Short mmCIF file of C-alpha atoms in Angstrom, two decimals:
data_model
loop_
_atom_site.label_atom_id
_atom_site.label_comp_id
_atom_site.label_asym_id
_atom_site.label_seq_id
_atom_site.Cartn_x
_atom_site.Cartn_y
_atom_site.Cartn_z
CA MET A 20 0.06 -0.15 0.36
CA SER A 21 1.25 3.28 -1.18
CA TYR A 22 0.73 6.77 -0.19
CA ASP A 23 2.32 10.27 -0.69
CA ALA A 24 4.23 11.49 2.38
CA ARG A 25 4.82 15.00 3.30
CA PHE A 26 8.39 15.60 3.99
CA ARG A 27 10.58 18.47 5.25
CA VAL A 28 14.11 18.37 4.99
CA TRP A 29 17.05 20.72 5.39
CA ARG A 30 19.00 21.81 2.98
CA GLY A 31 21.92 24.19 3.16
CA ASP A 32 25.68 24.30 4.35
CA ASP A 33 27.40 25.70 7.16
CA GLU A 34 26.44 29.65 5.93
CA LYS A 35 22.72 29.46 5.46
CA GLY A 36 20.26 26.65 4.91
CA GLU A 37 16.33 26.24 5.50
CA LEU A 38 13.38 23.09 5.44
CA VAL A 39 12.08 22.35 2.23
CA ASP A 40 9.16 20.64 1.56
CA TYR A 41 8.83 17.41 -0.79
CA PRO A 42 5.42 15.05 -1.35
CA VAL A 43 7.47 11.73 -1.71
CA GLU A 44 5.84 8.42 -2.36
CA VAL A 45 6.27 5.77 0.27
CA ASN A 46 5.54 1.98 0.46
CA GLU A 47 4.74 -0.78 3.17
CA GLY A 48 7.58 -1.61 5.02
CA GLU A 49 9.89 1.22 4.38
CA VAL A 50 12.15 3.33 6.59
CA VAL A 51 13.09 7.33 6.48
CA LEU A 52 16.35 6.14 4.88
CA ASP A 53 14.16 4.71 1.80
CA ILE A 54 12.38 7.74 1.30
CA ILE A 55 15.34 9.99 1.47
CA HIS A 56 16.99 7.72 -0.89
CA ARG A 57 13.74 8.32 -2.80
CA LEU A 58 13.62 11.67 -2.96
CA GLN A 59 17.49 11.60 -4.17
CA GLN A 60 16.57 9.31 -6.61
CA THR A 61 13.80 11.44 -7.94
CA GLN A 62 13.63 15.46 -6.85
CA ALA A 63 16.60 16.05 -5.22
CA GLN A 64 19.78 14.35 -6.56
CA ASP A 65 22.00 16.88 -4.97
CA LEU A 66 20.62 15.83 -1.46
CA ALA A 67 23.86 15.07 0.59
CA VAL A 68 23.09 11.94 2.99
CA ARG A 69 25.69 9.45 4.73
CA TRP A 70 24.49 6.20 5.01
CA ASN A 71 26.01 2.56 4.89
CA CYS A 72 24.81 -0.52 6.56
CA LYS A 73 20.95 0.27 6.45
CA ALA A 74 20.72 -2.17 9.43
CA GLY A 75 21.52 -0.20 12.56
CA LYS A 76 24.99 -1.13 12.66
CA CYS A 77 27.19 1.44 11.38
CA GLY A 78 26.01 4.50 12.93
CA SER A 79 26.40 6.73 9.98
CA CYS A 80 22.74 7.55 9.10
CA SER A 81 22.16 9.69 12.47
CA ALA A 82 19.78 12.37 11.86
CA GLU A 83 17.01 14.32 13.52
CA ILE A 84 13.49 13.06 12.74
CA ASN A 85 11.01 15.13 14.18
CA GLY A 86 13.21 16.93 16.34
CA ARG A 87 14.25 13.58 17.80
CA PRO A 88 17.99 11.99 17.01
CA ARG A 89 17.38 8.85 15.58
CA LEU A 90 19.19 6.32 12.75
CA MET A 91 17.08 6.93 9.56
CA CYS A 92 17.70 3.25 8.72
CA MET A 93 15.95 2.12 11.77
CA THR A 94 12.95 4.33 11.96
CA ARG A 95 9.94 2.92 10.39
CA MET A 96 7.66 4.54 8.16
CA SER A 97 4.86 3.10 9.95
CA THR A 98 5.40 4.76 13.32
CA PHE A 99 4.16 8.04 11.57
CA THR A 100 0.29 8.76 10.41
CA GLU A 101 -0.09 9.53 6.77
CA THR A 102 -1.08 12.97 7.17
CA GLU A 103 2.18 13.84 9.22
CA THR A 104 4.72 16.09 8.12
CA ILE A 105 7.63 14.40 9.09
CA THR A 106 11.02 16.90 9.17
CA VAL A 107 14.53 15.67 9.03
CA THR A 108 17.46 17.59 9.88
CA PRO A 109 20.97 17.14 10.44
CA LEU A 110 22.44 16.94 14.01
CA ARG A 111 21.97 20.16 15.85
CA THR A 112 24.89 19.95 17.58
CA PHE A 113 27.79 19.19 15.39
CA PRO A 114 28.81 21.61 12.30
CA VAL A 115 27.02 21.12 9.26
CA ILE A 116 28.56 20.17 6.07
CA ARG A 117 25.78 20.00 3.81
CA ASP A 118 22.26 19.32 3.74
CA LEU A 119 22.07 15.95 6.24
CA VAL A 120 25.94 15.56 6.66
CA THR A 121 27.51 16.86 9.58
CA ASP A 122 30.90 17.08 10.68
CA VAL A 123 31.50 14.71 13.64
CA SER A 124 35.14 15.14 14.38
CA PHE A 125 34.37 16.75 17.74
CA ASN A 126 34.14 12.91 18.70
CA TYR A 127 37.08 11.54 17.24
CA THR A 128 38.92 14.44 19.01
CA LYS A 129 37.23 13.51 22.31
CA ALA A 130 38.16 9.63 21.20
CA ARG A 131 41.72 10.85 21.39
CA GLU A 132 41.83 12.57 24.82
CA ILE A 133 40.91 9.20 26.50
CA PRO A 134 44.20 7.28 27.57
CA SER A 135 43.89 3.76 26.13
CA PHE A 136 43.87 0.61 28.18
CA ALA A 137 46.49 0.65 30.41
CA PRO A 138 47.10 -3.05 31.59
CA PRO A 139 49.80 -3.72 34.58
CA PRO A 140 53.41 -2.81 33.34
CA ASP A 141 54.89 -6.51 34.00
CA LEU A 142 51.95 -8.24 32.62
CA ALA A 143 52.79 -9.70 29.03
CA PRO A 144 49.98 -9.08 26.61
CA GLY A 145 49.48 -13.19 26.21
CA ASP A 146 49.22 -13.31 30.07
CA TYR A 147 45.91 -11.28 30.62
CA ARG A 148 43.55 -13.47 32.61
CA MET A 149 39.96 -12.27 33.32
CA ALA A 150 36.82 -13.62 34.60
CA GLN A 151 33.46 -13.34 33.14
CA VAL A 152 31.77 -11.67 35.65
CA ASP A 153 34.46 -9.45 35.92
CA VAL A 154 34.16 -8.14 32.57
CA GLU A 155 30.54 -8.55 31.54
CA ARG A 156 29.59 -5.31 33.06
CA SER A 157 31.65 -3.25 30.46
CA GLN A 158 30.46 -5.55 27.84
CA GLU A 159 27.27 -3.52 27.47
CA PHE A 160 29.35 -0.39 26.35
CA ARG A 161 31.01 -2.23 23.72
CA LYS A 162 27.58 -2.31 22.25
CA CYS A 163 28.17 1.46 21.01
CA ILE A 164 28.24 1.62 16.94
CA GLU A 165 29.09 5.25 17.62
CA CYS A 166 26.57 6.79 15.71
CA PHE A 167 26.73 9.90 18.52
CA LEU A 168 23.53 10.48 18.72
CA CYS A 169 23.91 10.84 22.71
CA GLN A 170 26.59 13.32 21.87
CA ASP A 171 23.94 15.09 19.83
CA ILE A 172 21.45 15.34 22.19
CA CYS A 173 23.32 16.02 25.14
CA HIS A 174 22.24 19.30 26.27
CA VAL A 175 25.65 20.14 28.00
CA VAL A 176 27.13 20.57 24.26
CA ARG A 177 24.06 20.96 22.40
CA ASP A 178 23.11 24.21 24.24
CA HIS A 179 25.85 25.65 25.05
CA GLU A 180 28.84 25.03 22.25
CA GLU A 181 31.41 26.57 24.60
CA ASN A 182 31.50 23.40 26.83
CA LYS A 183 32.44 21.25 23.95
CA GLU A 184 36.50 21.93 24.94
CA SER A 185 35.99 20.79 28.80
CA PHE A 186 33.12 18.08 28.47
CA ALA A 187 33.77 14.57 26.93
CA GLY A 188 30.32 13.43 26.00
CA PRO A 189 28.31 10.40 27.33
CA ARG A 190 30.01 8.23 24.80
CA TYR A 191 33.38 8.82 25.92
CA LEU A 192 32.77 9.37 29.60
CA MET A 193 30.86 5.52 29.35
CA ARG A 194 34.70 4.80 27.51
CA ILE A 195 36.24 6.13 30.77
CA ALA A 196 33.60 3.99 32.83
CA GLU A 197 34.31 0.99 30.62
CA LEU A 198 38.20 1.27 31.16
CA ASP A 199 37.53 2.19 34.81
CA MET A 200 35.59 -0.70 35.69
CA HIS A 201 38.12 -3.04 33.63
CA PRO A 202 40.00 -5.43 36.00
CA LEU A 203 43.19 -5.07 34.53
CA ASP A 204 43.20 -1.31 33.67
CA VAL A 205 45.64 0.33 36.03
CA ALA A 206 45.29 3.80 35.03
CA ASP A 207 43.73 6.52 37.57
CA ARG A 208 40.89 7.22 35.55
CA GLN A 209 38.77 8.85 38.35
CA LYS A 210 40.03 12.07 38.76
CA GLU A 211 41.07 12.60 35.26
CA ALA A 212 37.06 11.84 34.52
CA GLN A 213 36.00 14.68 36.52
CA GLU A 214 39.06 17.08 36.23
CA GLU A 215 39.70 16.46 32.45
CA HIS A 216 36.71 15.18 30.80
CA GLY A 217 33.98 17.07 32.73
CA LEU A 218 31.98 14.29 34.45
CA GLY A 219 30.65 16.81 36.78
CA MET A 220 29.13 18.69 34.08
CA CYS A 221 26.47 15.87 33.44
CA ASN A 222 23.31 16.18 35.23
CA ILE A 223 22.33 12.90 34.57
CA THR A 224 18.76 14.05 32.39
CA LYS A 225 19.07 10.80 30.73
CA CYS A 226 18.62 11.98 27.24
CA CYS A 227 21.73 9.80 26.21
CA THR A 228 19.95 6.75 27.52
CA GLU A 229 16.75 7.81 25.82
CA VAL A 230 18.02 8.03 21.98
CA CYS A 231 20.95 5.35 22.19
CA PRO A 232 19.85 2.87 19.54
CA GLU A 233 21.62 0.25 21.08
CA HIS A 234 19.63 0.61 24.25
CA ILE A 235 22.88 0.86 26.37
CA LYS A 236 21.90 2.29 30.07
CA ILE A 237 24.48 4.68 29.95
CA THR A 238 23.38 6.94 32.82
CA ASP A 239 22.61 4.24 35.03
CA ASN A 240 25.41 1.70 34.10
CA ALA A 241 28.32 3.98 32.92
CA LEU A 242 27.80 7.91 34.40
CA ILE A 243 26.13 7.31 37.39
CA PRO A 244 28.62 4.64 38.63
CA LEU A 245 31.73 6.51 37.23
CA LYS A 246 30.24 9.41 39.13
CA GLU A 247 30.14 7.34 42.54
CA ARG A 248 33.59 6.34 41.96
CA VAL A 249 34.77 9.81 41.49
CA VAL A 250 33.13 10.50 45.28
CA ASP A 251 35.18 7.88 46.45
CA ARG A 252 37.91 9.16 45.48
CA LYS A 253 37.53 13.10 45.65
CA TYR A 254 34.35 13.53 47.79
CA ASP A 255 34.38 10.98 50.65
CA PRO A 256 36.90 11.14 53.30
CA LEU A 257 35.41 7.71 55.03
CA VAL A 258 36.38 5.63 51.97
CA TRP A 259 39.45 7.37 51.65
CA LEU A 260 40.20 6.57 55.30
CA GLY A 261 39.08 2.95 54.91
CA SER A 262 41.28 2.74 51.85
CA LYS A 263 44.13 3.64 53.54
CA ILE A 264 43.30 1.56 57.15
CA PHE A 265 42.26 -1.59 55.12
CA LYS A 266 44.33 -1.36 52.17
CA ARG A 267 43.97 -5.00 50.22
CA PRO A 268 45.85 -5.74 47.07
CA GLY A 269 43.57 -6.55 44.04
CA ALA A 270 40.36 -5.58 45.83
CA MET B 5 16.86 29.67 -0.37
CA SER B 6 15.93 32.70 2.14
CA ALA B 7 18.11 33.92 4.55
CA ALA B 8 18.99 31.64 7.39
CA PRO B 9 17.63 33.09 10.76
CA GLU B 10 19.96 33.43 13.73
CA ILE B 11 20.16 30.56 15.95
CA SER B 12 17.67 30.77 19.03
CA HIS B 13 18.53 28.11 21.13
CA GLY B 14 21.96 29.07 22.73
CA THR B 15 24.17 27.90 20.03
CA VAL B 16 26.32 30.06 17.75
CA ALA B 17 26.02 30.34 14.40
CA SER B 18 30.10 30.60 13.91
CA ALA B 19 30.41 27.09 15.27
CA GLY B 20 28.83 26.15 11.87
CA ARG B 21 25.65 24.28 13.03
CA ALA B 22 22.66 23.85 10.82
CA GLN B 23 20.81 27.22 11.32
CA ILE B 24 17.58 26.06 12.48
CA SER B 25 15.43 28.92 14.17
CA ALA B 26 13.22 26.66 16.04
CA ARG B 27 13.65 25.83 19.80
CA THR B 28 12.63 22.18 19.18
CA LEU B 29 11.05 20.23 15.85
CA ARG B 30 9.63 17.93 18.08
CA THR B 31 5.80 17.32 17.39
CA ASP B 32 4.82 15.11 20.03
CA ARG B 33 3.71 16.25 23.44
CA TRP B 34 7.13 16.66 25.02
CA TRP B 35 5.67 19.36 27.86
CA LEU B 36 3.54 16.65 29.30
CA PRO B 37 5.92 14.48 31.57
CA PRO B 38 7.84 17.33 32.70
CA LEU B 39 4.72 19.20 33.65
CA LEU B 40 3.27 16.25 35.41
CA THR B 41 6.59 15.76 37.04
CA PHE B 42 6.25 19.24 38.26
CA ALA B 43 2.25 18.80 39.17
CA GLY B 44 3.34 15.86 41.23
CA LEU B 45 6.46 16.77 43.28
CA ALA B 46 4.94 20.46 43.78
CA ALA B 47 1.80 19.05 45.38
CA TRP B 48 3.68 16.68 47.22
CA VAL B 49 6.02 18.79 48.85
CA ALA B 50 3.19 21.20 49.75
CA TYR B 51 1.11 18.55 51.68
CA ALA B 52 3.97 17.18 53.23
CA THR B 53 5.33 20.80 54.58
CA VAL B 54 1.51 21.75 55.76
CA ARG B 55 1.46 18.33 57.33
CA ALA B 56 5.11 18.44 58.81
CA PHE B 57 4.13 21.72 60.75
CA MET B 58 0.65 20.90 61.94
CA GLN B 59 1.73 19.13 65.12
CA GLU B 60 -1.42 17.21 65.71
CA TRP B 61 -3.50 14.09 64.44
CA TYR B 62 -0.02 12.42 64.12
CA PHE B 63 -0.59 9.32 66.43
CA VAL B 64 -3.41 6.94 67.07
CA GLU B 65 -2.84 5.98 70.61
CA GLU B 66 -5.48 3.39 70.82
CA TYR B 67 -3.38 1.44 67.93
CA ASN B 68 -0.13 2.69 68.10
CA TYR B 69 -0.03 4.21 64.97
CA LEU B 70 2.29 7.03 64.47
CA THR B 71 2.91 8.95 60.90
CA PRO B 72 6.23 8.53 59.43
CA PHE B 73 6.12 12.36 59.08
CA TYR B 74 6.43 12.40 62.92
CA SER B 75 8.72 9.30 63.19
CA PRO B 76 10.68 9.97 65.81
CA CYS B 77 8.85 12.06 67.69
CA VAL B 78 11.05 13.87 69.49
CA SER B 79 9.48 16.99 70.57
CA VAL B 80 8.79 18.16 73.93
CA GLY B 81 5.11 18.60 72.64
CA CYS B 82 4.79 14.96 70.87
CA GLU B 83 2.30 12.62 72.86
CA PRO B 84 4.13 10.67 75.41
CA GLU B 85 3.13 7.50 74.08
CA SER B 86 4.41 8.45 70.44
CA ALA B 87 7.83 9.11 71.74
CA HIS B 88 10.02 6.18 72.16
CA PHE B 89 13.30 8.05 71.79
CA GLY B 90 12.55 10.93 74.19
CA ARG B 91 11.38 14.12 74.02
CA PHE B 92 13.68 16.77 73.54
CA LEU B 93 13.18 19.30 71.01
CA PRO B 94 11.49 22.51 71.96
CA ASP B 95 7.70 22.69 71.08
CA VAL B 96 7.81 25.42 68.92
CA TRP B 97 5.29 25.95 65.92
CA TRP B 98 8.33 26.41 63.54
CA LEU B 99 9.90 23.12 64.32
CA PRO B 100 8.45 20.11 63.25
CA TYR B 101 8.17 17.03 65.87
CA ALA B 102 10.48 15.05 63.63
CA SER B 103 12.98 17.82 62.95
CA LEU B 104 15.83 15.16 63.82
CA THR B 105 15.26 13.21 60.93
CA LEU B 106 13.40 15.04 58.19
CA PRO B 107 15.89 17.06 56.91
CA PHE B 108 18.32 14.16 56.00
CA LEU B 109 14.95 12.33 54.36
CA LEU B 110 14.44 15.51 52.11
CA LEU B 111 18.27 15.89 51.43
CA PHE B 112 18.52 12.09 50.71
CA ARG B 113 15.60 12.76 47.99
CA LEU B 114 16.82 15.88 46.82
CA THR B 115 20.39 14.28 46.11
CA CYS B 116 18.67 11.47 44.67
CA TYR B 117 19.82 10.65 41.09
CA TYR B 118 16.37 9.77 39.92
CA TYR B 119 14.89 12.95 41.51
CA ARG B 120 17.74 15.15 40.00
CA LYS B 121 17.11 14.23 36.93
CA ALA B 122 12.99 14.88 37.55
CA TYR B 123 13.72 18.35 39.11
CA TYR B 124 16.36 19.69 36.82
CA ARG B 125 13.90 18.80 33.65
CA ALA B 126 10.49 20.00 35.57
CA PHE B 127 11.82 22.84 37.57
CA TRP B 128 15.07 24.04 36.18
CA LEU B 129 14.12 23.17 32.44
CA SER B 130 17.67 22.12 32.26
CA PRO B 131 16.70 20.40 29.76
CA PRO B 132 12.79 20.75 29.94
CA ALA B 133 12.98 17.43 27.35
CA CYS B 134 15.28 15.77 25.30
CA GLY B 135 16.08 17.93 22.19
CA VAL B 136 14.28 20.94 23.38
CA ALA B 137 16.73 23.85 24.14
CA GLU B 138 16.81 24.87 27.95
CA PRO B 139 16.48 28.48 28.38
CA HIS B 140 19.81 29.10 30.25
CA LYS B 141 22.62 31.21 28.87
CA LYS B 142 25.40 29.17 31.06
CA TYR B 143 25.67 26.03 32.15
CA SER B 144 28.33 24.33 34.60
CA GLY B 145 26.11 21.06 35.48
CA GLU B 146 27.13 19.67 39.08
CA THR B 147 30.83 21.19 39.11
CA ARG B 148 30.12 24.35 41.89
CA PHE B 149 28.56 25.03 44.97
CA PRO B 150 25.70 24.47 45.87
CA LEU B 151 25.44 21.21 43.14
CA LEU B 152 28.59 19.95 43.95
CA GLY B 153 26.76 18.71 47.27
CA GLN B 154 25.13 16.19 45.40
CA ASN B 155 28.21 14.12 45.89
CA LEU B 156 27.06 13.74 49.44
CA HIS B 157 24.10 11.66 48.36
CA ARG B 158 25.76 8.71 50.07
CA TYR B 159 25.66 10.41 53.23
CA PHE B 160 22.23 11.00 52.86
CA PHE B 161 21.27 7.23 52.19
CA TYR B 162 23.28 5.94 55.35
CA ALA B 163 20.98 7.96 57.24
CA ALA B 164 17.69 7.38 54.93
CA THR B 165 18.70 3.35 56.16
CA LEU B 166 18.71 4.50 59.76
CA ILE B 167 15.78 6.05 59.41
CA SER B 168 13.96 3.13 57.52
CA VAL B 169 14.56 0.89 60.41
CA ILE B 170 13.13 3.63 62.94
CA ASN B 171 9.93 3.38 60.59
CA THR B 172 10.15 -0.40 60.57
CA TYR B 173 10.51 -0.38 64.54
CA ASP B 174 7.31 1.57 64.13
CA ALA B 175 5.39 -0.58 62.20
CA VAL B 176 6.43 -3.56 64.28
CA LEU B 177 5.17 -1.41 67.58
CA ALA B 178 1.55 -0.70 65.75
CA PHE B 179 0.69 -4.41 66.04
CA GLY B 180 0.63 -3.85 69.81
CA LYS B 181 -2.25 -2.51 71.13
CA ALA B 182 -2.49 0.58 73.93
CA ASP B 183 -3.82 -1.96 76.41
CA GLY B 184 -0.74 -4.41 75.55
CA GLY B 185 -2.80 -6.99 73.10
CA PHE B 186 -2.19 -7.81 69.77
CA GLY B 187 -4.14 -5.94 67.18
CA LEU B 188 -4.29 -6.05 63.20
CA GLY B 189 -5.89 -3.53 61.28
CA LEU B 190 -6.03 -1.77 58.00
CA GLY B 191 -3.55 0.63 59.67
CA ASN B 192 -1.01 -2.00 60.28
CA ILE B 193 -1.46 -3.05 56.45
CA ILE B 194 -0.59 0.42 55.52
CA LEU B 195 2.25 0.86 57.42
CA VAL B 196 3.97 -2.50 56.52
CA ALA B 197 3.47 -1.50 52.93
CA ASN B 198 5.13 1.60 53.24
CA VAL B 199 7.96 0.43 55.20
CA VAL B 200 8.31 -2.07 52.54
CA ALA B 201 8.12 0.43 49.81
CA LEU B 202 10.63 2.73 51.73
CA TRP B 203 13.08 -0.13 52.03
CA ALA B 204 13.00 -0.65 48.50
CA TYR B 205 13.53 2.61 47.32
CA THR B 206 16.19 3.06 50.02
CA ILE B 207 18.06 -0.07 48.61
CA SER B 208 17.53 0.64 45.29
CA CYS B 209 19.64 3.91 45.35
CA HIS B 210 22.30 4.41 42.89
CA SER B 211 24.83 5.13 45.65
CA CYS B 212 23.90 1.63 47.69
CA ARG B 213 24.84 -0.03 44.29
CA SER B 214 28.06 1.28 44.23
CA ILE B 215 28.60 0.68 47.98
CA VAL B 216 27.63 -2.75 47.90
CA GLY B 217 29.94 -3.91 44.93
CA GLY B 218 29.66 -1.26 42.03
CA ARG B 219 33.04 0.14 43.31
CA ILE B 220 35.05 -3.16 42.94
CA ASN B 221 36.57 -4.10 39.77
CA ASN B 222 37.07 -8.24 40.58
CA PHE B 223 33.33 -9.47 41.26
CA SER B 224 34.93 -12.95 40.88
CA LYS B 225 36.69 -12.79 44.27
CA HIS B 226 33.65 -10.98 45.92
CA PRO B 227 31.01 -13.42 45.58
CA MET B 228 28.82 -12.11 48.34
CA ARG B 229 29.42 -8.56 47.02
CA TYR B 230 28.59 -9.56 43.66
CA LYS B 231 25.28 -11.35 44.21
CA SER B 232 24.34 -8.07 46.44
CA TRP B 233 25.30 -5.75 43.40
CA GLN B 234 23.10 -7.73 41.18
CA PHE B 235 20.42 -8.01 43.65
CA VAL B 236 20.54 -3.98 43.79
CA SER B 237 21.12 -3.64 40.03
CA ARG B 238 17.75 -5.34 39.78
CA LEU B 239 15.81 -3.30 41.98
CA ASN B 240 17.71 -0.16 40.98
CA THR B 241 16.07 -0.57 37.20
CA LYS B 242 13.01 0.07 39.29
CA HIS B 243 14.41 3.07 41.23
CA MET B 244 11.97 5.91 39.39
CA GLU B 245 8.87 3.85 39.60
CA LEU B 246 9.75 3.39 43.63
CA ALA B 247 10.38 6.73 44.24
CA TRP B 248 6.80 7.96 43.17
CA LEU B 249 5.82 4.93 44.98
CA THR B 250 7.22 5.83 48.12
CA LEU B 251 5.91 9.67 47.98
CA ALA B 252 2.52 7.90 47.55
CA THR B 253 2.85 5.35 50.01
CA LEU B 254 4.26 8.05 52.78
CA ALA B 255 1.24 10.23 51.77
CA LEU B 256 -1.20 7.41 51.94
CA THR B 257 -0.07 6.37 55.52
CA ASP B 258 -0.26 9.68 56.89
CA PHE B 259 -3.40 10.89 55.58
CA TYR B 260 -4.89 7.49 56.79
CA ILE B 261 -3.24 8.23 60.42
CA MET B 262 -4.39 11.82 60.49
CA ALA B 263 -7.91 10.47 59.28
CA VAL B 264 -8.30 8.29 61.97
CA SER B 265 -6.58 10.17 64.37
CA ALA B 266 -8.74 12.99 63.76
CA GLY B 267 -11.93 10.98 63.92
CA TRP B 268 -13.32 11.40 60.38
CA ILE B 269 -12.87 7.50 59.91
CA SER B 270 -12.49 4.48 62.39
CA ASP B 271 -9.71 2.01 61.77
CA LEU B 272 -10.64 -1.10 59.80
CA ARG B 273 -9.87 -3.92 62.51
CA ILE B 274 -9.33 -7.58 61.50
CA VAL B 275 -7.88 -8.75 64.77
CA GLY B 276 -8.76 -6.89 68.10
#
């Protein structure tokens, strides 16, 4: 069953742009990315859009659909009514290159600022031994496909461009949490999370969790546990005292 | 293409972002959840404030029912039978009878990770909803005083645990009537249900989750802590629901005891 949907797509570049209306055919079972592709084929051959796997696993086709960050390939047209106007814009937190394509290099910069996995210096690479229960908590974070929807929706940088320098964003704070929870990682990450990567800027309003297409509980399982670890380290004199008195290796 | 309007939602055009003037392009009723949260929390705070300062109808002597809003009752003005921990605070109108514990309970909820989300969104609009621009020009999150104090949540959790023990004690005492015999009424069921909900909310706390095991990296060496962490983690997924449930059970318990104490209704007795 086909119908003509009303699409409003943002067209422009880093200097100017506007929302342009397009009537476009929709068929049963299609997703928003299919419609954007049909637009390219029929009415707007120069429409720029980034996409790759069409299966929700590459994180390329991130955009904002009716004001909400979504993967275009995972947003079914059946979730909209036939009379609804569907607005598609680029991610609003990052500089736009053209149309629906943004420059997400902010995220790569932030990724490079996180020190990589640091095993004990006396442990050879072939000798890593870990129990499954010790690593499975952070395996949830490895599901991340780096679509940057959480980075886009986080109001700390979305509404405050000036915070970009001091705030790593939920995706990379989650990376710090993953490494901090790693049984073999020996780097000091808690103080750095707070002092270098802006964990204190997060006010746990959970938008990152709401938009995650992999359904990672970013706030509850990564950011809040990391905040609590920072409290252990920086703001809790009892824990500090306990760690001095009852110091146990490997605990 | 027409000339682009200035970005209106706190971003700077020089950053090269797509120039979209609308504060949000969301078409759903994004304003409804923060509005309901605002109304719910404001109504509860108003009720609790009135009741905390009312200084009457907090105790049913015949059945030993003491409302959690007045537990422990430590003011000179408390009825002697309701004061299990002594009476030493002055009886003045501006000092609630449970002044020893109410501030800690308030701070426990104020610094709770769920309530923080709720009031940052509903009261401070930071942000009001996901993808809706906040109205503030500057944002520093929880990096400065007073919001840096949110990091004290675990201490208020410790206090709330102790207070839950006191609430449990009250609920147990309520099974003994004033004449010394065993009694069971609707009030007992309400008091016990409230205490169960309070324990579930308190234990499901994110700080508790970290304390029992979340802070360690070698679960395999601490099987008991791992089991505790798993249990708290399961409860923790319901922390929001429990936060609202306990507001409801607290208000209901208090209202029921007020109604019985004031003589508006009589307690539905099952035994004795």
